[in-house]
GROMACS .gro file of N, CA and C in nm:
model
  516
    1UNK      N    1   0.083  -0.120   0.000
    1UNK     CA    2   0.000   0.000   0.000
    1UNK      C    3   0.087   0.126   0.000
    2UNK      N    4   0.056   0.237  -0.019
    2UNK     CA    5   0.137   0.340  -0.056
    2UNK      C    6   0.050   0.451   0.020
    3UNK      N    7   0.150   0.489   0.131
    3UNK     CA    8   0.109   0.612   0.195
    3UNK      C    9   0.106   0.720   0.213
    4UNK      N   10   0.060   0.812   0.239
    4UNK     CA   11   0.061   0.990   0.183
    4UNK      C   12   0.050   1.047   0.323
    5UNK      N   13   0.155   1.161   0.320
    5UNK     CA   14   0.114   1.238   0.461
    5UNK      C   15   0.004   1.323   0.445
    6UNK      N   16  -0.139   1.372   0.370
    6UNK     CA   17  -0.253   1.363   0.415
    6UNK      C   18  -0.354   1.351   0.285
    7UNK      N   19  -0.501   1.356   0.309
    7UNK     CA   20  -0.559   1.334   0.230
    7UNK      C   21  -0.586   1.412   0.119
    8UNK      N   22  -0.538   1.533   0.087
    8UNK     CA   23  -0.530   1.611  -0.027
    8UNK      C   24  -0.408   1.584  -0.088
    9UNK      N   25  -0.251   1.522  -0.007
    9UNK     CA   26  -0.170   1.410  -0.130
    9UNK      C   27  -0.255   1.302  -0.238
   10UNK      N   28  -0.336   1.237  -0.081
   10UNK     CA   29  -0.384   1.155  -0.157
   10UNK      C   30  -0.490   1.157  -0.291
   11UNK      N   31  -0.549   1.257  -0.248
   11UNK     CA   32  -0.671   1.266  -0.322
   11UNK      C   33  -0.586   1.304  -0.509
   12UNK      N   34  -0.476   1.394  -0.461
   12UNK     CA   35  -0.420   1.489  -0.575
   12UNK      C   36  -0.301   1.328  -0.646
   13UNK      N   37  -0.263   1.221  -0.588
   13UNK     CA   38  -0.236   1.116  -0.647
   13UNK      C   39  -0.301   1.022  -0.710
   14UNK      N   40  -0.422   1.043  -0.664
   14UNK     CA   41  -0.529   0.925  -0.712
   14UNK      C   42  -0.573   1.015  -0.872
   15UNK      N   43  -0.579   1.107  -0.876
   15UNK     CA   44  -0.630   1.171  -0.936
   15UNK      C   45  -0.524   1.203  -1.096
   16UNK      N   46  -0.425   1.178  -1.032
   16UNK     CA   47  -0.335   1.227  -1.115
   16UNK      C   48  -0.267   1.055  -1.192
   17UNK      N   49  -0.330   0.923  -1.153
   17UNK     CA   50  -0.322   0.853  -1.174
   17UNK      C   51  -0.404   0.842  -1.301
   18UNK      N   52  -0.559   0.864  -1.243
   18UNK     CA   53  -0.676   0.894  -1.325
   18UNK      C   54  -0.667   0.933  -1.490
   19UNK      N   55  -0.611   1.104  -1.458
   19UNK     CA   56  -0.594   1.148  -1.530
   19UNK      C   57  -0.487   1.073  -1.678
   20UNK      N   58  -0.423   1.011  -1.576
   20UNK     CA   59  -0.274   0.976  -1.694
   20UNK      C   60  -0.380   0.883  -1.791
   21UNK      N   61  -0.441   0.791  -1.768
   21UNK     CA   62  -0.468   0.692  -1.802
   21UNK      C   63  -0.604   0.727  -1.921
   22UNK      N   64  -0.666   0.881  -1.874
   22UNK     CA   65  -0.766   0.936  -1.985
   22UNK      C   66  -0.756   0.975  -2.108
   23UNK      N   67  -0.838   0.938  -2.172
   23UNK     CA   68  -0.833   1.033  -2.311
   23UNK      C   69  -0.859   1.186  -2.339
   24UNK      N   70  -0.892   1.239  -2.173
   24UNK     CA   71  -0.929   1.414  -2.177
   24UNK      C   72  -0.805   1.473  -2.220
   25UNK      N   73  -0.767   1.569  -2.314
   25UNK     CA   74  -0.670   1.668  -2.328
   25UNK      C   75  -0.655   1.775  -2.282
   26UNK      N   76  -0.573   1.798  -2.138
   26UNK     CA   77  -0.537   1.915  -2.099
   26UNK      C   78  -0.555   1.994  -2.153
   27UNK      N   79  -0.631   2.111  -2.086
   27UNK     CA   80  -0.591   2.236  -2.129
   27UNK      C   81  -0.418   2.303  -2.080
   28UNK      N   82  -0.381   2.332  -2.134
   28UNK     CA   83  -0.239   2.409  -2.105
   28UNK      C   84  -0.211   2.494  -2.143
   29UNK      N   85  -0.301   2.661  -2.164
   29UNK     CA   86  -0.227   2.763  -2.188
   29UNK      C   87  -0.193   2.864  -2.112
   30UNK      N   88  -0.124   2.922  -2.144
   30UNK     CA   89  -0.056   3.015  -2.041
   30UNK      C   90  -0.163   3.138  -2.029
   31UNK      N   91  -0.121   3.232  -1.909
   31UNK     CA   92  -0.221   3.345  -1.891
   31UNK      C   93  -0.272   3.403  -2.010
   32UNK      N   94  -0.176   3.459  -2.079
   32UNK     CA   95  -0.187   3.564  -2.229
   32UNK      C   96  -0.274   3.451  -2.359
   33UNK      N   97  -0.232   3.333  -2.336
   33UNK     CA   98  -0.294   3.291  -2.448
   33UNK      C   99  -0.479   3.255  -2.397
   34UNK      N  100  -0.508   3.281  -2.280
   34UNK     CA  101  -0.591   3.271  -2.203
   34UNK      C  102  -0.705   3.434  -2.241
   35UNK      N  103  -0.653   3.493  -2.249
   35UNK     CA  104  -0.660   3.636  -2.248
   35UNK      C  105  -0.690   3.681  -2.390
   36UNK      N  106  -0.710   3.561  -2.464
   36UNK     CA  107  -0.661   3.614  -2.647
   36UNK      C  108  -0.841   3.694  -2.693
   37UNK      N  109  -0.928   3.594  -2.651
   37UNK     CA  110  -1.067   3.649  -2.677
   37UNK      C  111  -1.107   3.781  -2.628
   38UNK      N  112  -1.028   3.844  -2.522
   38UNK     CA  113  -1.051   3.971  -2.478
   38UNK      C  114  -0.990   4.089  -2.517
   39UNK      N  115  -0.886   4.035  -2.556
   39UNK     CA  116  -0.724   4.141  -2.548
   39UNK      C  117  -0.685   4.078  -2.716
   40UNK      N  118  -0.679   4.197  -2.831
   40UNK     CA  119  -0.579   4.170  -2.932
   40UNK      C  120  -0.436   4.127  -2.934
   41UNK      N  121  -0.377   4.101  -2.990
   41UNK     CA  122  -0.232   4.043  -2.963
   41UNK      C  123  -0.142   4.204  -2.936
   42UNK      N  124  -0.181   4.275  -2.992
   42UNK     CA  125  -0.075   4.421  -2.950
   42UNK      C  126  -0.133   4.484  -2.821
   43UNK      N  127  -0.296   4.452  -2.766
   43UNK     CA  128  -0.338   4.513  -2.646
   43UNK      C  129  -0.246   4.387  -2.536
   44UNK      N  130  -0.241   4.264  -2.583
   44UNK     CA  131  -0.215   4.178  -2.464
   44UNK      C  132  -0.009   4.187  -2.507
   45UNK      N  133   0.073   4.244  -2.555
   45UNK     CA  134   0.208   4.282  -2.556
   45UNK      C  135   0.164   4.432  -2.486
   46UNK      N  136   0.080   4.525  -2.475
   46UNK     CA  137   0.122   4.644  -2.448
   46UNK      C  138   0.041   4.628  -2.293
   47UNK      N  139  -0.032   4.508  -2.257
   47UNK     CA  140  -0.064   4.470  -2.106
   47UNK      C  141   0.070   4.431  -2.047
   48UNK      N  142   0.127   4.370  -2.142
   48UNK     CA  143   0.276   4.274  -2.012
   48UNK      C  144   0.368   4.379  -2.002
   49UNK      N  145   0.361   4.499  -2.081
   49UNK     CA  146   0.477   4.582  -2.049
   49UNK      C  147   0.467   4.650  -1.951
   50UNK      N  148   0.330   4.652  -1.872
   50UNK     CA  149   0.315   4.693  -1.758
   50UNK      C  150   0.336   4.592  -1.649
   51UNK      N  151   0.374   4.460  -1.621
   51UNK     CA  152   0.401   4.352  -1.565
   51UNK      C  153   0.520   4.347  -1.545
   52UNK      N  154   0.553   4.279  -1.411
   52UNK     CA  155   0.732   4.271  -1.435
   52UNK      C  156   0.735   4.094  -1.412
   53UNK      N  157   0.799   4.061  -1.535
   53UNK     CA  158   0.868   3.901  -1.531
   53UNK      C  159   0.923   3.895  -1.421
   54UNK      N  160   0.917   3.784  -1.361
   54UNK     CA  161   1.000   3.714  -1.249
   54UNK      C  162   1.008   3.605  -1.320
   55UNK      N  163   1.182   3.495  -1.280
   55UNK     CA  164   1.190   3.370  -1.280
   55UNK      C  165   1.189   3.302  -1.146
   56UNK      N  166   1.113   3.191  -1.089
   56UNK     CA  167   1.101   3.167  -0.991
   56UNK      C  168   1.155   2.966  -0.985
   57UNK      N  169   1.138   2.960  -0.842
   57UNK     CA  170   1.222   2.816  -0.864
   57UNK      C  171   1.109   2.764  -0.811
   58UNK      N  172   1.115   2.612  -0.753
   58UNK     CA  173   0.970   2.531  -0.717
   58UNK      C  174   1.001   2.601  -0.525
   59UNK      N  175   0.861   2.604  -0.499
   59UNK     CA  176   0.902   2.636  -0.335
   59UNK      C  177   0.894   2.756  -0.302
   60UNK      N  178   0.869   2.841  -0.428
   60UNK     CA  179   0.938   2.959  -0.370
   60UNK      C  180   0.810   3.037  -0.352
   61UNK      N  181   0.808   3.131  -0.239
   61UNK     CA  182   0.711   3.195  -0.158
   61UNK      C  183   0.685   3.365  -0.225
   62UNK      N  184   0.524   3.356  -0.334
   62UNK     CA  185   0.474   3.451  -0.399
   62UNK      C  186   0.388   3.563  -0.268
   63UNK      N  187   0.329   3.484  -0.192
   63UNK     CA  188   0.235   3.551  -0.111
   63UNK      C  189   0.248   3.498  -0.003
   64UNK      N  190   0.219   3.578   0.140
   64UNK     CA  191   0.198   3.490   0.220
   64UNK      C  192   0.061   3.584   0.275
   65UNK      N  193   0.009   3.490   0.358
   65UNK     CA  194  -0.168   3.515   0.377
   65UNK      C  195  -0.143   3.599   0.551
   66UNK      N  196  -0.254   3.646   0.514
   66UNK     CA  197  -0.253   3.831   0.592
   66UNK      C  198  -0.149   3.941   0.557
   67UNK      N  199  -0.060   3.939   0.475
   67UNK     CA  200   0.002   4.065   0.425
   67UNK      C  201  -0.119   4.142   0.299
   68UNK      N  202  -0.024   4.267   0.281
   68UNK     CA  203  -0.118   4.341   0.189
   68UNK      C  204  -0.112   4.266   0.034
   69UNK      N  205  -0.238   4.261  -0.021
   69UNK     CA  206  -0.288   4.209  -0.128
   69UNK      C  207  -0.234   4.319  -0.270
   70UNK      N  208  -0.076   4.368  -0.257
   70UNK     CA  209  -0.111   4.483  -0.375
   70UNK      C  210  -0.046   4.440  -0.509
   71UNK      N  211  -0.010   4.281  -0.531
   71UNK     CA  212   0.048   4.232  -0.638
   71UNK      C  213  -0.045   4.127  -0.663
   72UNK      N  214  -0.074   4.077  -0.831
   72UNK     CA  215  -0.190   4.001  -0.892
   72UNK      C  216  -0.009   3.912  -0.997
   73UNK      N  217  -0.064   3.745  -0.978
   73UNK     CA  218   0.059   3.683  -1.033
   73UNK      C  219  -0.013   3.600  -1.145
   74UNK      N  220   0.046   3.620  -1.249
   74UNK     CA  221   0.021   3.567  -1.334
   74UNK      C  222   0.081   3.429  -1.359
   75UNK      N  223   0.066   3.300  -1.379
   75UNK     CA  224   0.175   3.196  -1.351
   75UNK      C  225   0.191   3.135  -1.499
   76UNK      N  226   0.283   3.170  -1.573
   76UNK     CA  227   0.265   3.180  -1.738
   76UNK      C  228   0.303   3.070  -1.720
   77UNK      N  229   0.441   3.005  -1.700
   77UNK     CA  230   0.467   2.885  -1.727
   77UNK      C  231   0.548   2.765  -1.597
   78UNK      N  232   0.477   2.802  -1.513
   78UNK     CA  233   0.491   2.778  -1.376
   78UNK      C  234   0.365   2.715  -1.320
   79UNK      N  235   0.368   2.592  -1.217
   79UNK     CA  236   0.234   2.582  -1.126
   79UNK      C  237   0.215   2.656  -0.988
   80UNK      N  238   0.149   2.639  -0.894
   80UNK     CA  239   0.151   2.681  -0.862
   80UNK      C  240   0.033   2.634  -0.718
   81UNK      N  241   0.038   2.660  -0.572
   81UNK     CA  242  -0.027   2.610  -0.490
   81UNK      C  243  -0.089   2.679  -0.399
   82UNK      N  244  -0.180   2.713  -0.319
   82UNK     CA  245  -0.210   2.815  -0.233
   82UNK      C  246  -0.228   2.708  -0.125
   83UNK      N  247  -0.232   2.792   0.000
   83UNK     CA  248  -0.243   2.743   0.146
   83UNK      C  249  -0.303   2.780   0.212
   84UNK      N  250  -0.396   2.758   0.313
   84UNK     CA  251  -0.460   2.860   0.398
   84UNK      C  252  -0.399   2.770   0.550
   85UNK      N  253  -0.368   2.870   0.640
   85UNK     CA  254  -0.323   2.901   0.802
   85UNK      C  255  -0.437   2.823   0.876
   86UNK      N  256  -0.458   2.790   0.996
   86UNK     CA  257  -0.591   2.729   1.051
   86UNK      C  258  -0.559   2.830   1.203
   87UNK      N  259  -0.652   2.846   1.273
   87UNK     CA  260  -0.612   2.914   1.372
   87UNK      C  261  -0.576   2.780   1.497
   88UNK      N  262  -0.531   2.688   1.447
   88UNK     CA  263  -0.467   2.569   1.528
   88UNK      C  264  -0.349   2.573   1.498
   89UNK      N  265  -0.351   2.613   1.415
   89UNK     CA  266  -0.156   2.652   1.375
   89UNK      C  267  -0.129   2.522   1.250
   90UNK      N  268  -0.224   2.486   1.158
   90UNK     CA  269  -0.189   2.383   1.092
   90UNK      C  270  -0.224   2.447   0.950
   91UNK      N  271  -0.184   2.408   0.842
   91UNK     CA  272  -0.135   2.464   0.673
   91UNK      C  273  -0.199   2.350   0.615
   92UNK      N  274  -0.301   2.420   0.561
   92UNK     CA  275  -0.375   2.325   0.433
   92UNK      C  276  -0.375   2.370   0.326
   93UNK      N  277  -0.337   2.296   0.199
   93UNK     CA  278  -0.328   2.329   0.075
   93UNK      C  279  -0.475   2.337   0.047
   94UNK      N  280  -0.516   2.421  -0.009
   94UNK     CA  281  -0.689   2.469  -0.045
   94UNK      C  282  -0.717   2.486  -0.223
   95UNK      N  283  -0.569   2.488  -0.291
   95UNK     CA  284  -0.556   2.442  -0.452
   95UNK      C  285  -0.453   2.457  -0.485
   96UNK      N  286  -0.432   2.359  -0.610
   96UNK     CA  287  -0.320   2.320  -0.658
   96UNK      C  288  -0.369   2.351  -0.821
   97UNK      N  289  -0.300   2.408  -0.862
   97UNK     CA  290  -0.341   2.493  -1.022
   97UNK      C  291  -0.214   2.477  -1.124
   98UNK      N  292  -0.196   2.439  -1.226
   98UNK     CA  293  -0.137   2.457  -1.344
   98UNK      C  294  -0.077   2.541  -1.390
   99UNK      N  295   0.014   2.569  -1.469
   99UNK     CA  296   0.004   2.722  -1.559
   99UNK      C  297  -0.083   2.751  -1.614
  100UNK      N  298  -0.087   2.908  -1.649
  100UNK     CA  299  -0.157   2.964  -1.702
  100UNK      C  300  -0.268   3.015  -1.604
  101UNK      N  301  -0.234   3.012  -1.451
  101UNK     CA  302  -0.340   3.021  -1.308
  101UNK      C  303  -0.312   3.151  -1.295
  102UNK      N  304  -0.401   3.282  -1.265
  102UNK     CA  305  -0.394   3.369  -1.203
  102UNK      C  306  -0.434   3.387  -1.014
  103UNK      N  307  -0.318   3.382  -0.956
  103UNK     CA  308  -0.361   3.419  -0.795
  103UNK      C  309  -0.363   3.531  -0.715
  104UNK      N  310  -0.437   3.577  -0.650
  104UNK     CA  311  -0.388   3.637  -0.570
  104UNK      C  312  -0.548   3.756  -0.600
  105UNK      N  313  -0.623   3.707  -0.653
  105UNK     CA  314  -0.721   3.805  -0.720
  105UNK      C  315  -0.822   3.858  -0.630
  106UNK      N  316  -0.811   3.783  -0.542
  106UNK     CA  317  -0.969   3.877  -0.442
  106UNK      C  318  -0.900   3.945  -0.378
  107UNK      N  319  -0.805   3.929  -0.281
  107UNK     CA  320  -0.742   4.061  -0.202
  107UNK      C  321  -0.701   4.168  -0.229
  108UNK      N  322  -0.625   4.152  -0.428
  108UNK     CA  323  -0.605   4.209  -0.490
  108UNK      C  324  -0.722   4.370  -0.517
  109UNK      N  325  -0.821   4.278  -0.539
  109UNK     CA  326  -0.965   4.320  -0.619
  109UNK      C  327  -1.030   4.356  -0.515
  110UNK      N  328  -1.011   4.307  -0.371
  110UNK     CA  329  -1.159   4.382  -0.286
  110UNK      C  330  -1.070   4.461  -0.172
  111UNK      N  331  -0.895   4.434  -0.175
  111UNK     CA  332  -0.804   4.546  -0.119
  111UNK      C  333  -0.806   4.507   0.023
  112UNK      N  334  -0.790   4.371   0.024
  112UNK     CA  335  -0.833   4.284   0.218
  112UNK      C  336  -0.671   4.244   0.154
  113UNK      N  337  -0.617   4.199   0.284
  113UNK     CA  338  -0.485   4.112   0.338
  113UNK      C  339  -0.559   3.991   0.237
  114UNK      N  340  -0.424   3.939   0.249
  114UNK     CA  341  -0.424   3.772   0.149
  114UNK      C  342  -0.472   3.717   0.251
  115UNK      N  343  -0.565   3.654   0.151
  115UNK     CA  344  -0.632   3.517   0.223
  115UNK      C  345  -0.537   3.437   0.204
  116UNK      N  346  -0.472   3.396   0.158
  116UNK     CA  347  -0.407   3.250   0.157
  116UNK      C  348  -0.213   3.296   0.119
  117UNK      N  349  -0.165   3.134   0.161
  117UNK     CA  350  -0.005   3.205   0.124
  117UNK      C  351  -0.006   3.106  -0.018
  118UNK      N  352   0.061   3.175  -0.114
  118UNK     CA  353   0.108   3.069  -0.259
  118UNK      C  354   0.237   3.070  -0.254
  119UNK      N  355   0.225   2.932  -0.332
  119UNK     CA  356   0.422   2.859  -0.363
  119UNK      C  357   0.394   2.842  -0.464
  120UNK      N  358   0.512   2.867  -0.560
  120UNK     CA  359   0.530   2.800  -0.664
  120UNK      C  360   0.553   2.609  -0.660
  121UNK      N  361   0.503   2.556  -0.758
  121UNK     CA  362   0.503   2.412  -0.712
  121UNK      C  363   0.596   2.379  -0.844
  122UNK      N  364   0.688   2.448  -0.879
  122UNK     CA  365   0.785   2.435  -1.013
  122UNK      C  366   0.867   2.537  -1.053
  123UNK      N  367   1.005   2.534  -1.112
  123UNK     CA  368   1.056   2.663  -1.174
  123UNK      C  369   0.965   2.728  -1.305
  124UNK      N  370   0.994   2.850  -1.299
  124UNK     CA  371   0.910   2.902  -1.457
  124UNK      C  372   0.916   3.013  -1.455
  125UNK      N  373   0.791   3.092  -1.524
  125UNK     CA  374   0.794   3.215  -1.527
  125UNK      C  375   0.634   3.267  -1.463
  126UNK      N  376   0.699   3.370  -1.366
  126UNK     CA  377   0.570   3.470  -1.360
  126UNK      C  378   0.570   3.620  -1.376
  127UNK      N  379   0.425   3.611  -1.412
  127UNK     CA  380   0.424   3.799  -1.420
  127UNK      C  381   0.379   3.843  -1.311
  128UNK      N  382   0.388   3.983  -1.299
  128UNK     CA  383   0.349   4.031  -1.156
  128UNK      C  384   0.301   4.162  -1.230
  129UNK      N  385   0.146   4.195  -1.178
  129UNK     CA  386   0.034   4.301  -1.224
  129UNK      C  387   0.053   4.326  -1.054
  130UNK      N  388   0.157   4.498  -1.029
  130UNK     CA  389   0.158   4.556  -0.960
  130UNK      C  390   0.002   4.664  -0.932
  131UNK      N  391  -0.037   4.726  -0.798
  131UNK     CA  392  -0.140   4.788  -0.791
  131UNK      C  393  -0.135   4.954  -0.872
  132UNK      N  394   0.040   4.965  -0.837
  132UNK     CA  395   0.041   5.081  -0.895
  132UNK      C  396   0.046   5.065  -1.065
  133UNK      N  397   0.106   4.951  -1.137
  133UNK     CA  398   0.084   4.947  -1.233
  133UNK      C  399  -0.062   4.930  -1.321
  134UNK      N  400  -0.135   4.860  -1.245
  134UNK     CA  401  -0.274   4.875  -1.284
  134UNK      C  402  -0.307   4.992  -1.287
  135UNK      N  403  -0.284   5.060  -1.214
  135UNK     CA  404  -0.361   5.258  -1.203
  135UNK      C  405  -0.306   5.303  -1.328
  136UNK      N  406  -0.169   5.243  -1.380
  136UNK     CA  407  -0.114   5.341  -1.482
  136UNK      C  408  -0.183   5.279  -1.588
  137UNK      N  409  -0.241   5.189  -1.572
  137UNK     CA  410  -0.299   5.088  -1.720
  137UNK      C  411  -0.387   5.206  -1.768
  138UNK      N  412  -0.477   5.172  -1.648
  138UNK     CA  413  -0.616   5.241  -1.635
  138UNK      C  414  -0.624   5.385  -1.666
  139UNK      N  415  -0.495   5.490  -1.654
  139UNK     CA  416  -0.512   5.614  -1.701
  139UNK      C  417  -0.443   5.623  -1.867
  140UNK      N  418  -0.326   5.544  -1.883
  140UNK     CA  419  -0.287   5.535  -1.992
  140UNK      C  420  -0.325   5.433  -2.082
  141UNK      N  421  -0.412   5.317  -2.068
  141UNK     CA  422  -0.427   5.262  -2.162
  141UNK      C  423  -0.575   5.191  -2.125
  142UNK      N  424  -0.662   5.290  -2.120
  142UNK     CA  425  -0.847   5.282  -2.057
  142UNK      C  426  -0.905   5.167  -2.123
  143UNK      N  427  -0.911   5.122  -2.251
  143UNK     CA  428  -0.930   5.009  -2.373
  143UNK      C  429  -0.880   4.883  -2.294
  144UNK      N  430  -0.763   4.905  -2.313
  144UNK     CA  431  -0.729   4.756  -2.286
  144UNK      C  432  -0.716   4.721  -2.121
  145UNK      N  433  -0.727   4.816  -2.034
  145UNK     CA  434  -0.769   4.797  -1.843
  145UNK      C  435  -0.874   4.728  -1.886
  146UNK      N  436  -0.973   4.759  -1.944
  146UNK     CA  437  -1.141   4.729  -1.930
  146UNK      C  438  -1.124   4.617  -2.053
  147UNK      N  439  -1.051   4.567  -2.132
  147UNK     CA  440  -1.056   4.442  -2.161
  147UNK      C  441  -1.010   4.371  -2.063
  148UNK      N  442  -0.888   4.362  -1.986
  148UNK     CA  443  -0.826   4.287  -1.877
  148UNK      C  444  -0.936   4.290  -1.761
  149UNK      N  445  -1.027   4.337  -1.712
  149UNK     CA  446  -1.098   4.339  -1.606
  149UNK      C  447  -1.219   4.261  -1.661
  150UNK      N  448  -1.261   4.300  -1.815
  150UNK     CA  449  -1.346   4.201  -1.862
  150UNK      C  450  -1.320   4.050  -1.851
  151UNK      N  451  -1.209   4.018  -1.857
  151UNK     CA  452  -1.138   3.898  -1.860
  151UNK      C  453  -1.150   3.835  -1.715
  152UNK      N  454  -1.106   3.921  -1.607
  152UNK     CA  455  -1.081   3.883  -1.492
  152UNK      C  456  -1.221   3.881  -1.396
  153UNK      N  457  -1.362   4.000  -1.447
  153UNK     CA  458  -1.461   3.953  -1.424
  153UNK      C  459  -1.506   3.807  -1.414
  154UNK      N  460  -1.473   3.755  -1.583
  154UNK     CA  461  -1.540   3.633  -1.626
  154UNK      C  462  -1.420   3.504  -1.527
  155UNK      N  463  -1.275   3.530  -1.458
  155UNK     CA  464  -1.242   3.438  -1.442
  155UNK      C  465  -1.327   3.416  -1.337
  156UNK      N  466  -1.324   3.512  -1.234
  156UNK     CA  467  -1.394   3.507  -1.057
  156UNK      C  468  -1.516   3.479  -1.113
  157UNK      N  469  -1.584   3.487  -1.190
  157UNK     CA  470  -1.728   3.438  -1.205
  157UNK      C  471  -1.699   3.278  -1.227
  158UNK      N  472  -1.645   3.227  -1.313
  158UNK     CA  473  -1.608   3.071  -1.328
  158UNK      C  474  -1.542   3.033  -1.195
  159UNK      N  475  -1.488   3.118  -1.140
  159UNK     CA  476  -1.408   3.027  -0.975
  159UNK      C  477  -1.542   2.994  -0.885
  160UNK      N  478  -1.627   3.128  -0.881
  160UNK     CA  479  -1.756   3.101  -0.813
  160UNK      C  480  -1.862   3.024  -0.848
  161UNK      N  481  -1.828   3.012  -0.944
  161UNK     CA  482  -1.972   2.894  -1.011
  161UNK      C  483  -1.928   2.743  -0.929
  162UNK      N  484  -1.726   2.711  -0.965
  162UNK     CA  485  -1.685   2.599  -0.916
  162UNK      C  486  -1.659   2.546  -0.771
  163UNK      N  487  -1.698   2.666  -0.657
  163UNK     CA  488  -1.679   2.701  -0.636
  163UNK      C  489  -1.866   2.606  -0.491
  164UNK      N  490  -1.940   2.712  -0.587
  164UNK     CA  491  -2.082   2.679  -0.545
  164UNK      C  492  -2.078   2.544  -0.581
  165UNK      N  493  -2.053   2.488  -0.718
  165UNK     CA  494  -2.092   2.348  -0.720
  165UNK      C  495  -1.984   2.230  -0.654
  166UNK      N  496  -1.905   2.256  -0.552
  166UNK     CA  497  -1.776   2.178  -0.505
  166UNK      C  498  -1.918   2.234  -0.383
  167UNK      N  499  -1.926   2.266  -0.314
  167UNK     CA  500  -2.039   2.317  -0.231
  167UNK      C  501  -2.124   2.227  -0.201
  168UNK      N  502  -2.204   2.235  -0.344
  168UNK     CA  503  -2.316   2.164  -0.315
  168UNK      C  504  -2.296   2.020  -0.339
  169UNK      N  505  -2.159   1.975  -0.390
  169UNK     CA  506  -2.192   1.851  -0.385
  169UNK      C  507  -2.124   1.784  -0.237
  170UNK      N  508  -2.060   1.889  -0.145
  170UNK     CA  509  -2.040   1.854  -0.046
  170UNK      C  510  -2.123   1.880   0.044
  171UNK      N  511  -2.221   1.928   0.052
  171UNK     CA  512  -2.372   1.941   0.141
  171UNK      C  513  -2.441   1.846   0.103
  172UNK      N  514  -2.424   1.796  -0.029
  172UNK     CA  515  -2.619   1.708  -0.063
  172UNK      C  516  -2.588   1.592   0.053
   0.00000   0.00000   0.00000
């Protein structure tokens, strides 16, 4: 038998067993190619120039939960994990996401301390959508802010839908 130190290893091994063995085809694109239906290809190059690239290694600590929320990470070609604190003093992984994951978006967006701390779960690349750089989007480039927010509307609307139905199938 093969043992896991807890049940979200386990669950995220069983699963990943699953997966190997399916005929479903990953999705795998990165943020920007994510972004293509909202953002033209010269609005989504003249979005990242407001972003600053980071290269990051696996492990390495993007956020940690209760600091200020004023950086949004884009995880282009990197995974990536969030955690939430327990007030018992114990660390639960609460998701484990792919590239192409944007984190850090509600604290960001409603201006509260991080809810949660993220690790990178791989080397790669991320972008980082500073608060002050968003303001400069938004005065210098009004079009394409309000495509990127269109975008980021529709992601938090799909997190909440998955969100409610992980919900309800843990109530019925």
């Amino acid at each position: 038998p093969r043992y896991l130190p807890d049940l979200d290893r386990a669950l995220e091994w069983a699963e990943q067993r699953i997966l190997a063995g399916s005929a479903v085809e990953a999705i795998d694109l990165g943020c920007f190619e994510q972004m293509q239906d909202y953002l033209s290809a010269g609005q989504l190059s003249v979005l990242q120039s407001y972003l600053e690239e980071r290269q990051v290694d696996a492990g390495e600590l993007l956020a940690r939960q209760g600091d200020e929320s004023d950086e949004l990470f884009f995880m282009e070609t990197c995974a990536g994990s969030a955690y939430i604190d327990t007030a018992h003093g114990e660390t639960h992984r609460v998701r484990q996401s792919a590239r192409g994951t944007i984190f850090g978006e509600l604290g960001f967006y409603l201006g509260i301390p991080r809810t949660a701390t993220v690790r990178t779960d791989g080397p790669g690349t991320v972008f980082v959508l500073t608060r002050e750089a968003l303001e400069r989007l938004q005065t210098e480039q009004p079009e394409i802010a309000a495509g990127f927010h269109y975008y980021m509307a529709n992601l938090l609307s799909e997190r909440l839908m998955f969100t409610t139905r992980t919900l309800r199938a843990v109530l019925m």
